[in-house]
Amino acid sequence: MKADTHPDYHIIDVKMTDGTVYQMKSTWGKEGDQLSLDIDPTVHPAWTGGNSRLLDTGGRVSKFKNKYAGLGF
């Protein structure tokens, strides 16, 4: 195998949104760096079942519903 063709694979700390820290192997950063996540499986709707509500910023959802009200959606 050629030398220097693959990135360095090392252990980093991954900090979840609730503050817990896990050690994982990654090519991100350097040995011992900490990656802080904004979204992780404990808070993302894809893993929690989607209990979060849709936020209507600027009335976009209301405008859509009013525009297509007669189509039976």
Backbone as JSON, one array per atom type, in Angstrom:
{
  "sequence": "MKADTHPDYHIIDVKMTDGTVYQMKSTWGKEGDQLSLDIDPTVHPAWTGGNSRLLDTGGRVSKFKNKYAGLGF",
  "N": [[0.84, -1.17, 0.0], [0.49, 2.26, -0.74], [2.26, 4.89, 0.89], [0.96, 7.55, 2.92], [-1.57, 7.86, 1.65], [-4.0, 7.6, 2.84], [-6.12, 9.34, 5.2], [-5.22, 10.41, 8.55], [-6.3, 8.36, 11.14], [-7.74, 8.66, 14.15], [-8.35, 9.04, 17.74], [-11.0, 11.04, 18.96], [-12.83, 13.38, 21.05], [-16.31, 13.49, 21.35], [-18.78, 15.75, 21.97], [-21.99, 15.68, 23.13], [-25.3, 17.22, 22.86], [-26.42, 17.28, 25.39], [-24.28, 17.42, 27.04], [-22.78, 15.16, 27.6], [-19.82, 13.26, 26.93], [-18.23, 11.39, 24.45], [-15.8, 9.06, 23.35], [-14.48, 8.62, 20.16], [-13.36, 7.11, 17.1], [-11.98, 8.91, 14.39], [-11.45, 10.85, 11.36], [-11.53, 13.49, 11.58], [-10.18, 16.59, 12.67], [-7.51, 16.67, 15.13], [-5.65, 14.29, 17.13], [-7.25, 13.89, 20.21], [-8.8, 16.23, 20.0], [-11.92, 18.06, 20.49], [-15.18, 17.61, 19.38], [-18.06, 19.42, 19.19], [-21.47, 18.85, 19.15], [-24.37, 20.2, 17.54], [-26.79, 19.08, 16.93], [-27.94, 15.92, 17.81], [-28.59, 12.34, 18.12], [-30.2, 12.29, 20.43], [-31.84, 14.5, 20.42], [-32.79, 15.0, 17.84], [-35.52, 14.97, 15.57], [-35.74, 12.79, 13.81], [-34.84, 10.58, 15.19], [-36.17, 10.75, 17.6], [-38.85, 10.52, 17.14], [-40.23, 12.62, 16.09], [-41.65, 14.61, 17.61], [-41.54, 17.32, 17.74], [-42.89, 20.57, 17.0], [-43.96, 22.2, 13.99], [-42.53, 25.22, 13.14], [-43.94, 28.26, 12.25], [-42.57, 30.48, 10.48], [-42.83, 33.73, 9.55], [-45.36, 33.31, 8.5], [-45.51, 31.42, 6.46], [-46.49, 28.78, 6.29], [-49.22, 29.2, 6.77], [-49.86, 30.83, 4.57], [-49.43, 28.98, 2.5], [-51.37, 27.04, 3.12], [-53.71, 28.58, 2.82], [-53.56, 29.26, 0.1], [-53.77, 26.82, -1.23], [-56.15, 25.75, -0.3], [-58.56, 24.81, -1.44], [-57.95, 22.4, -2.67], [-58.1, 20.12, -1.17], [-56.19, 19.24, 0.71]],
  "CA": [[0.0, 0.0, 0.0], [1.25, 3.51, -0.79], [2.29, 5.69, 2.12], [0.29, 8.87, 2.91], [-2.75, 7.95, 0.79], [-5.18, 7.64, 3.69], [-6.03, 10.32, 6.29], [-4.91, 9.91, 9.89], [-7.47, 7.87, 11.85], [-7.34, 8.81, 15.55], [-9.45, 9.17, 18.71], [-11.41, 12.39, 19.35], [-13.95, 13.44, 21.98], [-17.53, 14.05, 20.76], [-19.63, 16.27, 23.04], [-23.39, 15.72, 22.74], [-26.01, 18.43, 23.27], [-26.71, 17.24, 26.82], [-23.03, 17.58, 27.77], [-22.01, 13.91, 27.7], [-18.69, 13.19, 26.01], [-17.87, 10.05, 24.03], [-14.58, 8.96, 22.56], [-14.71, 7.92, 18.91], [-12.3, 7.22, 16.1], [-12.4, 9.78, 13.31], [-10.41, 11.54, 10.6], [-11.74, 14.91, 11.85], [-9.29, 17.23, 13.65], [-6.28, 16.0, 15.57], [-5.78, 13.4, 18.3], [-7.64, 14.57, 21.44], [-9.69, 17.37, 19.78], [-13.31, 17.84, 20.9], [-16.2, 18.03, 18.42], [-19.32, 19.69, 19.88], [-22.59, 18.7, 18.23], [-25.57, 21.02, 17.72], [-27.9, 18.14, 16.85], [-27.51, 14.54, 17.94], [-29.74, 11.44, 18.17], [-31.07, 12.47, 21.59], [-32.73, 15.65, 20.22], [-33.23, 15.12, 16.46], [-36.83, 14.33, 15.37], [-35.63, 11.52, 13.08], [-34.62, 9.51, 16.17], [-37.06, 10.89, 18.76], [-40.23, 10.3, 16.73], [-40.81, 13.82, 15.49], [-42.62, 15.26, 18.48], [-41.42, 18.78, 17.68], [-43.91, 21.23, 16.19], [-43.48, 23.0, 12.87], [-42.57, 26.64, 13.43], [-44.41, 29.03, 11.11], [-41.84, 31.75, 10.46], [-43.29, 34.62, 8.5], [-46.67, 32.92, 7.98], [-45.37, 30.65, 5.23], [-47.39, 27.64, 6.32], [-50.57, 29.73, 6.63], [-50.03, 31.24, 3.17], [-49.55, 27.78, 1.69], [-52.67, 26.42, 3.38], [-54.75, 29.43, 2.23], [-53.43, 29.23, -1.35], [-54.19, 25.52, -1.73], [-57.22, 25.27, 0.57], [-59.62, 24.14, -2.2], [-57.5, 21.16, -3.28], [-58.39, 19.0, -0.28], [-55.03, 18.75, 1.46]],
  "C": [[0.89, 1.24, 0.0], [1.19, 4.23, 0.54], [1.57, 7.02, 1.88], [-0.88, 8.96, 1.94], [-4.03, 8.05, 1.61], [-5.01, 8.68, 4.79], [-5.73, 9.63, 7.61], [-6.2, 9.57, 10.62], [-7.11, 7.81, 13.34], [-8.58, 8.97, 16.44], [-9.69, 10.64, 19.03], [-12.52, 12.27, 20.38], [-15.13, 14.1, 21.26], [-18.46, 14.44, 21.89], [-21.06, 16.41, 22.51], [-24.06, 16.98, 23.27], [-26.32, 18.45, 24.77], [-25.44, 17.31, 27.68], [-22.21, 16.31, 27.92], [-20.94, 13.87, 26.62], [-18.35, 11.73, 25.73], [-16.57, 10.1, 23.25], [-14.87, 8.11, 21.34], [-13.49, 8.04, 18.02], [-12.83, 8.02, 14.93], [-11.19, 10.3, 12.54], [-10.52, 13.05, 10.82], [-10.72, 15.41, 12.87], [-8.02, 16.46, 13.92], [-6.58, 15.12, 16.77], [-6.14, 14.24, 19.53], [-8.52, 15.79, 21.25], [-11.11, 17.02, 20.21], [-14.25, 18.43, 19.86], [-17.5, 18.21, 19.18], [-20.45, 19.65, 18.87], [-23.72, 19.65, 18.57], [-26.81, 20.14, 17.73], [-27.33, 16.74, 16.98], [-28.75, 13.65, 18.08], [-30.66, 11.63, 19.37], [-32.07, 13.61, 21.39], [-33.29, 15.75, 18.81], [-34.54, 14.36, 16.25], [-36.76, 13.0, 14.62], [-35.46, 10.35, 14.04], [-35.6, 9.57, 17.34], [-38.53, 10.69, 18.4], [-40.93, 11.53, 16.22], [-41.86, 14.51, 16.32], [-42.54, 16.78, 18.43], [-42.47, 19.35, 16.73], [-43.26, 22.05, 15.1], [-43.63, 24.47, 13.23], [-42.94, 27.4, 12.17], [-43.73, 30.39, 11.13], [-42.32, 32.57, 9.27], [-44.62, 34.22, 7.88], [-46.62, 32.07, 6.73], [-46.33, 29.47, 5.17], [-48.83, 28.12, 6.13], [-50.84, 30.17, 5.19], [-50.22, 30.04, 2.27], [-50.93, 27.14, 1.86], [-53.8, 27.24, 2.74], [-54.73, 29.32, 0.7], [-54.0, 27.93, -1.93], [-55.34, 24.92, -0.92], [-58.26, 24.46, -0.19], [-59.21, 22.81, -2.79], [-57.67, 19.95, -2.39], [-57.2, 18.44, 0.45], [-55.36, 18.66, 2.93]]
}
